[in-house]
Amino acid sequence: MNTIPAAKVERWQRFRDNRDKALAARHGWLTLTSFQWLEDSPAAVELVPGLWSTDGTTASLTAVPADGLTLVETGQSMAGTIAASLADEESLMWVQFGGKDGARVVVELAMRGGRYAIRTRDSESPVFTEFQGVPTYPYNPDWEITGRFEPYPEPVDVPIATANPLVDGIHRTVGEVVFRVPGSPHEMRLQAEEEKLGALTVTFHDETNGETTDDWRKLTMPRPRHDAAGNASVVLDFNRAINYPSAFTPYGTCPMPVKNNSLDVRVEAGEMQPYPGED
């Protein structure tokens, strides 16, 4: 039996610890408790004080001191009307209220699919307060795979669906990651997006989805390394495959994989379903 190098396990465990710590942030993804579109006339919304509206270009909030709303950025009490403008896919942690410190709930303003919406982030949500870490497959070095990156001449914008059926998305494909899974007779290809500093991200389906893992997951890999011949190699460590926020909450607008990003194998590595046995 091959012994797994302790250093690799330790690095993976640090990754897991940091991942769970990030999810446990006070107003992080686990605290989402609503997603509501704004209408064109000022109106009350569920779970949040004040009157909310949008003219399509900006979002507006009207409140009185008795509403108990304060601005997240400054802590200033809300009185009167404020407005904000966002680009598509942008978010703003705008106002807060509730709790002993007045910041139990943060209201996030978001622009999704060309429309304004708000999401509440409640630090007393049971999903957050009962969180004990994401279940994962045991670390397996066989799922750390070297492949190659084949860049496109120019990025290609591919329309995709998202976790919210009313929100469409765009996958800016910069190329394809090509690799071979141990035991599989053929090469596999996943369309990739580029992140900061040249890192790549792939969003994918595999045969474990709906059984032991969520409906789709994502994997980020370091910037490709180029050899003297100009070939670009990448390392896909599926032990670091993670869930999108939509695996934890119904209020995410997370991107689904592009049509061809489905692997015909069981990727038994990385994060599993957060709530085993639940639909």
PDB file of C-alpha atoms in Angstrom:
ATOM      1  CA  MET A   1       0.000   0.000   0.000  1.00  0.00           C
ATOM      2  CA  ASN A   2       1.336   3.396  -0.974  1.00  0.00           C
ATOM      3  CA  THR A   3       1.762   5.866   1.862  1.00  0.00           C
ATOM      4  CA  ILE A   4       0.297   9.326   1.299  1.00  0.00           C
ATOM      5  CA  PRO A   5       2.932  11.993   1.956  1.00  0.00           C
ATOM      6  CA  ALA A   6       2.102  13.745   5.213  1.00  0.00           C
ATOM      7  CA  ALA A   7       2.945  17.161   3.732  1.00  0.00           C
ATOM      8  CA  LYS A   8       0.217  16.783   1.084  1.00  0.00           C
ATOM      9  CA  VAL A   9      -2.370  15.817   3.653  1.00  0.00           C
ATOM     10  CA  GLU A  10      -1.359  18.762   5.837  1.00  0.00           C
ATOM     11  CA  ARG A  11      -1.672  21.206   2.918  1.00  0.00           C
ATOM     12  CA  TRP A  12      -5.094  19.820   2.075  1.00  0.00           C
ATOM     13  CA  GLN A  13      -6.177  20.057   5.718  1.00  0.00           C
ATOM     14  CA  ARG A  14      -5.091  23.715   5.847  1.00  0.00           C
ATOM     15  CA  PHE A  15      -7.141  24.316   2.715  1.00  0.00           C
ATOM     16  CA  ARG A  16     -10.163  22.654   4.365  1.00  0.00           C
ATOM     17  CA  ASP A  17      -9.721  24.623   7.587  1.00  0.00           C
ATOM     18  CA  ASN A  18      -9.539  27.910   5.686  1.00  0.00           C
ATOM     19  CA  ARG A  19     -12.537  26.956   3.551  1.00  0.00           C
ATOM     20  CA  ASP A  20     -14.722  26.174   6.577  1.00  0.00           C
ATOM     21  CA  LYS A  21     -13.511  29.318   8.330  1.00  0.00           C
ATOM     22  CA  ALA A  22     -14.513  31.439   5.318  1.00  0.00           C
ATOM     23  CA  LEU A  23     -17.957  29.838   5.204  1.00  0.00           C
ATOM     24  CA  ALA A  24     -18.369  30.596   8.909  1.00  0.00           C
ATOM     25  CA  ALA A  25     -17.996  34.372   8.375  1.00  0.00           C
ATOM     26  CA  ARG A  26     -20.710  36.262  10.241  1.00  0.00           C
ATOM     27  CA  HIS A  27     -22.523  37.532   7.155  1.00  0.00           C
ATOM     28  CA  GLY A  28     -21.233  35.000   4.646  1.00  0.00           C
ATOM     29  CA  TRP A  29     -23.080  32.686   2.278  1.00  0.00           C
ATOM     30  CA  LEU A  30     -24.532  30.529   5.053  1.00  0.00           C
ATOM     31  CA  THR A  31     -26.552  33.475   6.378  1.00  0.00           C
ATOM     32  CA  LEU A  32     -28.679  34.093   3.266  1.00  0.00           C
ATOM     33  CA  THR A  33     -32.372  34.033   4.207  1.00  0.00           C
ATOM     34  CA  SER A  34     -34.174  35.710   1.283  1.00  0.00           C
ATOM     35  CA  PHE A  35     -33.912  36.890  -2.319  1.00  0.00           C
ATOM     36  CA  GLN A  36     -36.419  39.500  -3.476  1.00  0.00           C
ATOM     37  CA  TRP A  37     -36.732  41.489  -6.695  1.00  0.00           C
ATOM     38  CA  LEU A  38     -37.389  45.209  -6.343  1.00  0.00           C
ATOM     39  CA  GLU A  39     -40.452  46.761  -7.972  1.00  0.00           C
ATOM     40  CA  ASP A  40     -40.770  50.109  -9.733  1.00  0.00           C
ATOM     41  CA  SER A  41     -42.880  51.699  -6.964  1.00  0.00           C
ATOM     42  CA  PRO A  42     -41.721  52.088  -3.354  1.00  0.00           C
ATOM     43  CA  ALA A  43     -43.019  49.119  -1.391  1.00  0.00           C
ATOM     44  CA  ALA A  44     -42.408  47.111   1.739  1.00  0.00           C
ATOM     45  CA  VAL A  45     -40.539  43.821   1.356  1.00  0.00           C
ATOM     46  CA  GLU A  46     -40.409  40.728   3.533  1.00  0.00           C
ATOM     47  CA  LEU A  47     -37.982  40.565   6.463  1.00  0.00           C
ATOM     48  CA  VAL A  48     -36.637  44.128   5.988  1.00  0.00           C
ATOM     49  CA  PRO A  49     -37.890  47.551   7.181  1.00  0.00           C
ATOM     50  CA  GLY A  50     -38.249  50.520   4.849  1.00  0.00           C
ATOM     51  CA  LEU A  51     -39.672  51.070   1.379  1.00  0.00           C
ATOM     52  CA  TRP A  52     -37.712  49.717  -1.574  1.00  0.00           C
ATOM     53  CA  SER A  53     -37.870  50.379  -5.328  1.00  0.00           C
ATOM     54  CA  THR A  54     -35.940  50.671  -8.571  1.00  0.00           C
ATOM     55  CA  ASP A  55     -36.274  52.669 -11.766  1.00  0.00           C
ATOM     56  CA  GLY A  56     -34.142  50.124 -13.601  1.00  0.00           C
ATOM     57  CA  THR A  57     -30.999  52.221 -13.358  1.00  0.00           C
ATOM     58  CA  THR A  58     -30.779  52.813  -9.625  1.00  0.00           C
ATOM     59  CA  ALA A  59     -32.215  51.232  -6.496  1.00  0.00           C
ATOM     60  CA  SER A  60     -33.786  53.381  -3.782  1.00  0.00           C
ATOM     61  CA  LEU A  61     -34.536  52.909  -0.104  1.00  0.00           C
ATOM     62  CA  THR A  62     -36.689  55.193   2.042  1.00  0.00           C
ATOM     63  CA  ALA A  63     -36.604  54.761   5.814  1.00  0.00           C
ATOM     64  CA  VAL A  64     -37.264  56.562   9.096  1.00  0.00           C
ATOM     65  CA  PRO A  65     -35.142  56.306  12.259  1.00  0.00           C
ATOM     66  CA  ALA A  66     -37.746  54.013  13.867  1.00  0.00           C
ATOM     67  CA  ASP A  67     -36.946  51.394  11.201  1.00  0.00           C
ATOM     68  CA  GLY A  68     -33.602  50.863  12.912  1.00  0.00           C
ATOM     69  CA  LEU A  69     -31.610  50.732   9.666  1.00  0.00           C
ATOM     70  CA  THR A  70     -28.012  51.924   9.552  1.00  0.00           C
ATOM     71  CA  LEU A  71     -25.536  52.110   6.698  1.00  0.00           C
ATOM     72  CA  VAL A  72     -23.083  49.212   6.696  1.00  0.00           C
ATOM     73  CA  GLU A  73     -20.164  51.378   5.587  1.00  0.00           C
ATOM     74  CA  THR A  74     -20.519  54.152   8.161  1.00  0.00           C
ATOM     75  CA  GLY A  75     -22.953  52.941  10.824  1.00  0.00           C
ATOM     76  CA  GLN A  76     -24.986  56.111  10.246  1.00  0.00           C
ATOM     77  CA  SER A  77     -28.711  55.902  11.031  1.00  0.00           C
ATOM     78  CA  MET A  78     -30.950  55.825   7.956  1.00  0.00           C
ATOM     79  CA  ALA A  79     -33.435  58.690   7.614  1.00  0.00           C
ATOM     80  CA  GLY A  80     -34.857  59.764   4.267  1.00  0.00           C
ATOM     81  CA  THR A  81     -34.060  58.279   0.889  1.00  0.00           C
ATOM     82  CA  ILE A  82     -30.815  56.868  -0.446  1.00  0.00           C
ATOM     83  CA  ALA A  83     -29.995  55.439  -3.870  1.00  0.00           C
ATOM     84  CA  ALA A  84     -27.298  53.223  -5.343  1.00  0.00           C
ATOM     85  CA  SER A  85     -26.321  52.015  -8.816  1.00  0.00           C
ATOM     86  CA  LEU A  86     -24.628  48.733  -9.633  1.00  0.00           C
ATOM     87  CA  ALA A  87     -23.335  46.986 -12.738  1.00  0.00           C
ATOM     88  CA  ASP A  88     -24.611  43.497 -13.538  1.00  0.00           C
ATOM     89  CA  GLU A  89     -23.265  40.852 -11.131  1.00  0.00           C
ATOM     90  CA  GLU A  90     -22.202  43.498  -8.611  1.00  0.00           C
ATOM     91  CA  SER A  91     -23.340  43.488  -4.995  1.00  0.00           C
ATOM     92  CA  LEU A  92     -23.336  46.048  -2.193  1.00  0.00           C
ATOM     93  CA  MET A  93     -23.670  45.309   1.508  1.00  0.00           C
ATOM     94  CA  TRP A  94     -25.909  48.316   1.954  1.00  0.00           C
ATOM     95  CA  VAL A  95     -27.810  48.548   5.263  1.00  0.00           C
ATOM     96  CA  GLN A  96     -28.112  46.576   8.486  1.00  0.00           C
ATOM     97  CA  PHE A  97     -30.442  46.181  11.442  1.00  0.00           C
ATOM     98  CA  GLY A  98     -31.431  44.030  14.406  1.00  0.00           C
ATOM     99  CA  GLY A  99     -29.643  42.366  17.296  1.00  0.00           C
ATOM    100  CA  LYS A 100     -27.874  43.950  20.246  1.00  0.00           C
ATOM    101  CA  ASP A 101     -25.329  45.639  17.998  1.00  0.00           C
ATOM    102  CA  GLY A 102     -27.786  46.663  15.280  1.00  0.00           C
ATOM    103  CA  ALA A 103     -26.020  44.420  12.763  1.00  0.00           C
ATOM    104  CA  ARG A 104     -27.693  41.039  13.082  1.00  0.00           C
ATOM    105  CA  VAL A 105     -29.055  41.300   9.535  1.00  0.00           C
ATOM    106  CA  VAL A 106     -27.178  42.819   6.596  1.00  0.00           C
ATOM    107  CA  VAL A 107     -29.169  43.689   3.481  1.00  0.00           C
ATOM    108  CA  GLU A 108     -27.266  43.082   0.271  1.00  0.00           C
ATOM    109  CA  LEU A 109     -28.255  45.014  -2.834  1.00  0.00           C
ATOM    110  CA  ALA A 110     -27.558  42.997  -5.974  1.00  0.00           C
ATOM    111  CA  MET A 111     -27.849  43.416  -9.735  1.00  0.00           C
ATOM    112  CA  ARG A 112     -28.599  40.063 -11.380  1.00  0.00           C
ATOM    113  CA  GLY A 113     -29.699  39.503 -14.948  1.00  0.00           C
ATOM    114  CA  GLY A 114     -30.155  43.249 -15.409  1.00  0.00           C
ATOM    115  CA  ARG A 115     -32.550  43.553 -12.450  1.00  0.00           C
ATOM    116  CA  TYR A 116     -32.145  44.834  -8.906  1.00  0.00           C
ATOM    117  CA  ALA A 117     -32.787  42.532  -5.966  1.00  0.00           C
ATOM    118  CA  ILE A 118     -32.032  42.422  -2.263  1.00  0.00           C
ATOM    119  CA  ARG A 119     -30.830  39.508  -0.166  1.00  0.00           C
ATOM    120  CA  THR A 120     -30.907  39.316   3.607  1.00  0.00           C
ATOM    121  CA  ARG A 121     -27.920  37.911   5.478  1.00  0.00           C
ATOM    122  CA  ASP A 122     -29.052  36.945   8.981  1.00  0.00           C
ATOM    123  CA  SER A 123     -26.286  35.987  11.405  1.00  0.00           C
ATOM    124  CA  GLU A 124     -28.835  33.987  13.436  1.00  0.00           C
ATOM    125  CA  SER A 125     -29.887  31.775  10.522  1.00  0.00           C
ATOM    126  CA  PRO A 126     -29.850  28.116  11.668  1.00  0.00           C
ATOM    127  CA  VAL A 127     -27.871  27.147   8.559  1.00  0.00           C
ATOM    128  CA  PHE A 128     -25.117  29.406   9.878  1.00  0.00           C
ATOM    129  CA  THR A 129     -25.376  28.833  13.626  1.00  0.00           C
ATOM    130  CA  GLU A 130     -25.471  25.028  13.238  1.00  0.00           C
ATOM    131  CA  PHE A 131     -22.647  24.839  10.694  1.00  0.00           C
ATOM    132  CA  GLN A 132     -19.925  22.358  11.668  1.00  0.00           C
ATOM    133  CA  GLY A 133     -17.955  22.177   8.439  1.00  0.00           C
ATOM    134  CA  VAL A 134     -18.585  20.758   4.979  1.00  0.00           C
ATOM    135  CA  PRO A 135     -18.397  16.965   4.653  1.00  0.00           C
ATOM    136  CA  THR A 136     -15.762  15.803   2.183  1.00  0.00           C
ATOM    137  CA  TYR A 137     -14.323  12.680   0.669  1.00  0.00           C
ATOM    138  CA  PRO A 138     -11.052  11.598   2.307  1.00  0.00           C
ATOM    139  CA  TYR A 139      -7.952  13.055   0.693  1.00  0.00           C
ATOM    140  CA  ASN A 140      -6.869  10.905  -2.254  1.00  0.00           C
ATOM    141  CA  PRO A 141      -3.645  11.762  -4.140  1.00  0.00           C
ATOM    142  CA  ASP A 142      -4.943   9.910  -7.223  1.00  0.00           C
ATOM    143  CA  TRP A 143      -7.302  12.824  -7.804  1.00  0.00           C
ATOM    144  CA  GLU A 144      -4.419  15.283  -8.150  1.00  0.00           C
ATOM    145  CA  ILE A 145      -4.078  15.163 -11.933  1.00  0.00           C
ATOM    146  CA  THR A 146      -1.721  16.935 -14.317  1.00  0.00           C
ATOM    147  CA  GLY A 147      -3.315  18.083 -17.550  1.00  0.00           C
ATOM    148  CA  ARG A 148      -2.833  20.748 -20.161  1.00  0.00           C
ATOM    149  CA  PHE A 149      -4.523  24.033 -20.957  1.00  0.00           C
ATOM    150  CA  GLU A 150      -5.496  24.849 -24.527  1.00  0.00           C
ATOM    151  CA  PRO A 151      -6.335  28.561 -24.672  1.00  0.00           C
ATOM    152  CA  TYR A 152      -8.745  30.037 -27.190  1.00  0.00           C
ATOM    153  CA  PRO A 153      -7.464  32.847 -29.433  1.00  0.00           C
ATOM    154  CA  GLU A 154     -10.045  35.102 -27.746  1.00  0.00           C
ATOM    155  CA  PRO A 155     -12.454  34.519 -24.853  1.00  0.00           C
ATOM    156  CA  VAL A 156     -15.890  33.241 -25.849  1.00  0.00           C
ATOM    157  CA  ASP A 157     -19.012  34.260 -23.919  1.00  0.00           C
ATOM    158  CA  VAL A 158     -21.301  31.255 -23.513  1.00  0.00           C
ATOM    159  CA  PRO A 159     -24.875  31.726 -22.182  1.00  0.00           C
ATOM    160  CA  ILE A 160     -25.607  29.537 -19.145  1.00  0.00           C
ATOM    161  CA  ALA A 161     -28.361  28.966 -16.612  1.00  0.00           C
ATOM    162  CA  THR A 162     -27.911  29.663 -12.906  1.00  0.00           C
ATOM    163  CA  ALA A 163     -29.279  28.315  -9.641  1.00  0.00           C
ATOM    164  CA  ASN A 164     -32.082  30.886  -9.932  1.00  0.00           C
ATOM    165  CA  PRO A 165     -34.321  30.063 -12.930  1.00  0.00           C
ATOM    166  CA  LEU A 166     -35.083  33.768 -13.379  1.00  0.00           C
ATOM    167  CA  VAL A 167     -31.427  34.739 -13.734  1.00  0.00           C
ATOM    168  CA  ASP A 168     -29.380  33.978 -16.826  1.00  0.00           C
ATOM    169  CA  GLY A 169     -25.592  33.933 -16.739  1.00  0.00           C
ATOM    170  CA  ILE A 170     -22.559  34.157 -18.986  1.00  0.00           C
ATOM    171  CA  HIS A 171     -19.521  31.869 -18.878  1.00  0.00           C
ATOM    172  CA  ARG A 172     -16.501  33.683 -20.305  1.00  0.00           C
ATOM    173  CA  THR A 173     -14.597  30.698 -21.652  1.00  0.00           C
ATOM    174  CA  VAL A 174     -10.875  31.337 -22.122  1.00  0.00           C
ATOM    175  CA  GLY A 175      -9.931  27.812 -23.211  1.00  0.00           C
ATOM    176  CA  GLU A 176     -10.158  24.142 -22.328  1.00  0.00           C
ATOM    177  CA  VAL A 177      -8.474  22.085 -19.644  1.00  0.00           C
ATOM    178  CA  VAL A 178      -7.601  18.634 -21.032  1.00  0.00           C
ATOM    179  CA  PHE A 179      -6.747  15.697 -18.764  1.00  0.00           C
ATOM    180  CA  ARG A 180      -7.102  11.972 -18.272  1.00  0.00           C
ATOM    181  CA  VAL A 181      -8.682  10.435 -15.179  1.00  0.00           C
ATOM    182  CA  PRO A 182      -6.917   7.289 -13.931  1.00  0.00           C
ATOM    183  CA  GLY A 183      -8.785   4.270 -15.228  1.00  0.00           C
ATOM    184  CA  SER A 184     -10.630   6.179 -17.948  1.00  0.00           C
ATOM    185  CA  PRO A 185      -9.843   5.273 -21.574  1.00  0.00           C
ATOM    186  CA  HIS A 186     -10.284   8.760 -22.999  1.00  0.00           C
ATOM    187  CA  GLU A 187      -9.223  12.353 -22.479  1.00  0.00           C
ATOM    188  CA  MET A 188     -11.664  14.754 -20.878  1.00  0.00           C
ATOM    189  CA  ARG A 189     -12.178  18.436 -21.574  1.00  0.00           C
ATOM    190  CA  LEU A 190     -13.613  21.163 -19.398  1.00  0.00           C
ATOM    191  CA  GLN A 191     -14.187  24.745 -20.504  1.00  0.00           C
ATOM    192  CA  ALA A 192     -12.470  27.148 -18.119  1.00  0.00           C
ATOM    193  CA  GLU A 193     -12.839  30.715 -16.932  1.00  0.00           C
ATOM    194  CA  GLU A 194      -9.917  32.896 -15.883  1.00  0.00           C
ATOM    195  CA  GLU A 195      -9.639  34.286 -12.379  1.00  0.00           C
ATOM    196  CA  LYS A 196      -7.216  36.722 -10.759  1.00  0.00           C
ATOM    197  CA  LEU A 197      -3.500  36.298 -11.508  1.00  0.00           C
ATOM    198  CA  GLY A 198      -4.237  33.871 -14.334  1.00  0.00           C
ATOM    199  CA  ALA A 199      -5.789  31.119 -12.214  1.00  0.00           C
ATOM    200  CA  LEU A 200      -8.413  28.971 -13.922  1.00  0.00           C
ATOM    201  CA  THR A 201     -11.804  27.780 -12.694  1.00  0.00           C
ATOM    202  CA  VAL A 202     -13.932  24.950 -14.069  1.00  0.00           C
ATOM    203  CA  THR A 203     -17.554  24.314 -13.112  1.00  0.00           C
ATOM    204  CA  PHE A 204     -18.537  20.711 -13.721  1.00  0.00           C
ATOM    205  CA  HIS A 205     -21.018  17.863 -13.395  1.00  0.00           C
ATOM    206  CA  ASP A 206     -19.951  14.308 -12.613  1.00  0.00           C
ATOM    207  CA  GLU A 207     -21.584  10.958 -11.882  1.00  0.00           C
ATOM    208  CA  THR A 208     -21.721  11.520  -8.115  1.00  0.00           C
ATOM    209  CA  ASN A 209     -24.078  14.502  -8.448  1.00  0.00           C
ATOM    210  CA  GLY A 210     -27.377  13.995  -6.680  1.00  0.00           C
ATOM    211  CA  GLU A 211     -26.031  10.997  -4.774  1.00  0.00           C
ATOM    212  CA  THR A 212     -23.076  12.010  -2.638  1.00  0.00           C
ATOM    213  CA  THR A 213     -22.372  15.455  -4.065  1.00  0.00           C
ATOM    214  CA  ASP A 214     -24.427  18.504  -4.985  1.00  0.00           C
ATOM    215  CA  ASP A 215     -25.753  19.004  -8.527  1.00  0.00           C
ATOM    216  CA  TRP A 216     -22.505  20.628  -9.646  1.00  0.00           C
ATOM    217  CA  ARG A 217     -19.209  21.800  -8.178  1.00  0.00           C
ATOM    218  CA  LYS A 218     -16.255  23.980  -9.099  1.00  0.00           C
ATOM    219  CA  LEU A 219     -12.505  23.633  -9.024  1.00  0.00           C
ATOM    220  CA  THR A 220      -9.891  26.370  -9.131  1.00  0.00           C
ATOM    221  CA  MET A 221      -6.372  25.592 -10.294  1.00  0.00           C
ATOM    222  CA  PRO A 222      -3.196  27.695 -10.309  1.00  0.00           C
ATOM    223  CA  ARG A 223      -2.066  29.597 -13.379  1.00  0.00           C
ATOM    224  CA  PRO A 224      -0.830  27.265 -16.138  1.00  0.00           C
ATOM    225  CA  ARG A 225       2.908  26.655 -16.386  1.00  0.00           C
ATOM    226  CA  HIS A 226       4.509  27.002 -19.810  1.00  0.00           C
ATOM    227  CA  ASP A 227       7.440  24.920 -21.001  1.00  0.00           C
ATOM    228  CA  ALA A 228      10.092  25.877 -23.574  1.00  0.00           C
ATOM    229  CA  ALA A 229       7.846  24.688 -26.408  1.00  0.00           C
ATOM    230  CA  GLY A 230       4.992  26.908 -25.245  1.00  0.00           C
ATOM    231  CA  ASN A 231       2.816  24.091 -23.920  1.00  0.00           C
ATOM    232  CA  ALA A 232       0.789  24.945 -20.826  1.00  0.00           C
ATOM    233  CA  SER A 233       0.379  22.403 -18.021  1.00  0.00           C
ATOM    234  CA  VAL A 234      -2.138  22.619 -15.199  1.00  0.00           C
ATOM    235  CA  VAL A 235      -2.777  20.662 -12.016  1.00  0.00           C
ATOM    236  CA  LEU A 236      -6.372  19.704 -11.262  1.00  0.00           C
ATOM    237  CA  ASP A 237      -6.581  18.729  -7.606  1.00  0.00           C
ATOM    238  CA  PHE A 238     -10.142  17.470  -7.315  1.00  0.00           C
ATOM    239  CA  ASN A 239      -9.601  17.068  -3.580  1.00  0.00           C
ATOM    240  CA  ARG A 240     -10.186  20.832  -3.605  1.00  0.00           C
ATOM    241  CA  ALA A 241     -13.445  20.735  -5.547  1.00  0.00           C
ATOM    242  CA  ILE A 242     -15.975  22.843  -3.644  1.00  0.00           C
ATOM    243  CA  ASN A 243     -19.681  23.562  -3.591  1.00  0.00           C
ATOM    244  CA  TYR A 244     -21.208  26.778  -4.815  1.00  0.00           C
ATOM    245  CA  PRO A 245     -23.232  28.774  -2.262  1.00  0.00           C
ATOM    246  CA  SER A 246     -26.408  27.418  -3.875  1.00  0.00           C
ATOM    247  CA  ALA A 247     -25.576  24.037  -2.308  1.00  0.00           C
ATOM    248  CA  PHE A 248     -26.180  25.590   1.115  1.00  0.00           C
ATOM    249  CA  THR A 249     -28.991  28.050   0.411  1.00  0.00           C
ATOM    250  CA  PRO A 250     -31.865  28.431  -2.083  1.00  0.00           C
ATOM    251  CA  TYR A 251     -31.059  32.126  -2.434  1.00  0.00           C
ATOM    252  CA  GLY A 252     -27.902  31.854  -4.533  1.00  0.00           C
ATOM    253  CA  THR A 253     -27.618  32.825  -8.200  1.00  0.00           C
ATOM    254  CA  CYS A 254     -24.624  30.591  -8.824  1.00  0.00           C
ATOM    255  CA  PRO A 255     -23.599  29.646 -12.391  1.00  0.00           C
ATOM    256  CA  MET A 256     -24.351  26.185 -13.712  1.00  0.00           C
ATOM    257  CA  PRO A 257     -21.778  24.368 -15.866  1.00  0.00           C
ATOM    258  CA  VAL A 258     -21.663  25.044 -19.591  1.00  0.00           C
ATOM    259  CA  LYS A 259     -23.312  22.343 -21.680  1.00  0.00           C
ATOM    260  CA  ASN A 260     -20.204  20.231 -22.288  1.00  0.00           C
ATOM    261  CA  ASN A 261     -18.702  20.356 -18.774  1.00  0.00           C
ATOM    262  CA  SER A 262     -20.015  16.947 -17.694  1.00  0.00           C
ATOM    263  CA  LEU A 263     -17.609  14.175 -16.709  1.00  0.00           C
ATOM    264  CA  ASP A 264     -18.748  10.580 -17.309  1.00  0.00           C
ATOM    265  CA  VAL A 265     -16.935   9.337 -14.190  1.00  0.00           C
ATOM    266  CA  ARG A 266     -17.498   9.468 -10.446  1.00  0.00           C
ATOM    267  CA  VAL A 267     -15.280  12.194  -9.033  1.00  0.00           C
ATOM    268  CA  GLU A 268     -15.113  10.859  -5.498  1.00  0.00           C
ATOM    269  CA  ALA A 269     -13.034  13.727  -4.188  1.00  0.00           C
ATOM    270  CA  GLY A 270     -13.670  17.140  -2.724  1.00  0.00           C
ATOM    271  CA  GLU A 271     -16.774  18.450  -1.030  1.00  0.00           C
ATOM    272  CA  MET A 272     -19.899  16.344  -0.636  1.00  0.00           C
ATOM    273  CA  GLN A 273     -23.530  17.343  -0.119  1.00  0.00           C
ATOM    274  CA  PRO A 274     -23.752  19.709   2.856  1.00  0.00           C
ATOM    275  CA  TYR A 275     -26.948  18.068   4.105  1.00  0.00           C
ATOM    276  CA  PRO A 276     -26.828  14.305   3.376  1.00  0.00           C
ATOM    277  CA  GLY A 277     -30.217  12.662   3.062  1.00  0.00           C
ATOM    278  CA  GLU A 278     -32.073  15.901   2.321  1.00  0.00           C
ATOM    279  CA  ASP A 279     -33.629  16.832  -1.012  1.00  0.00           C
TER     280      ASP A 279
END
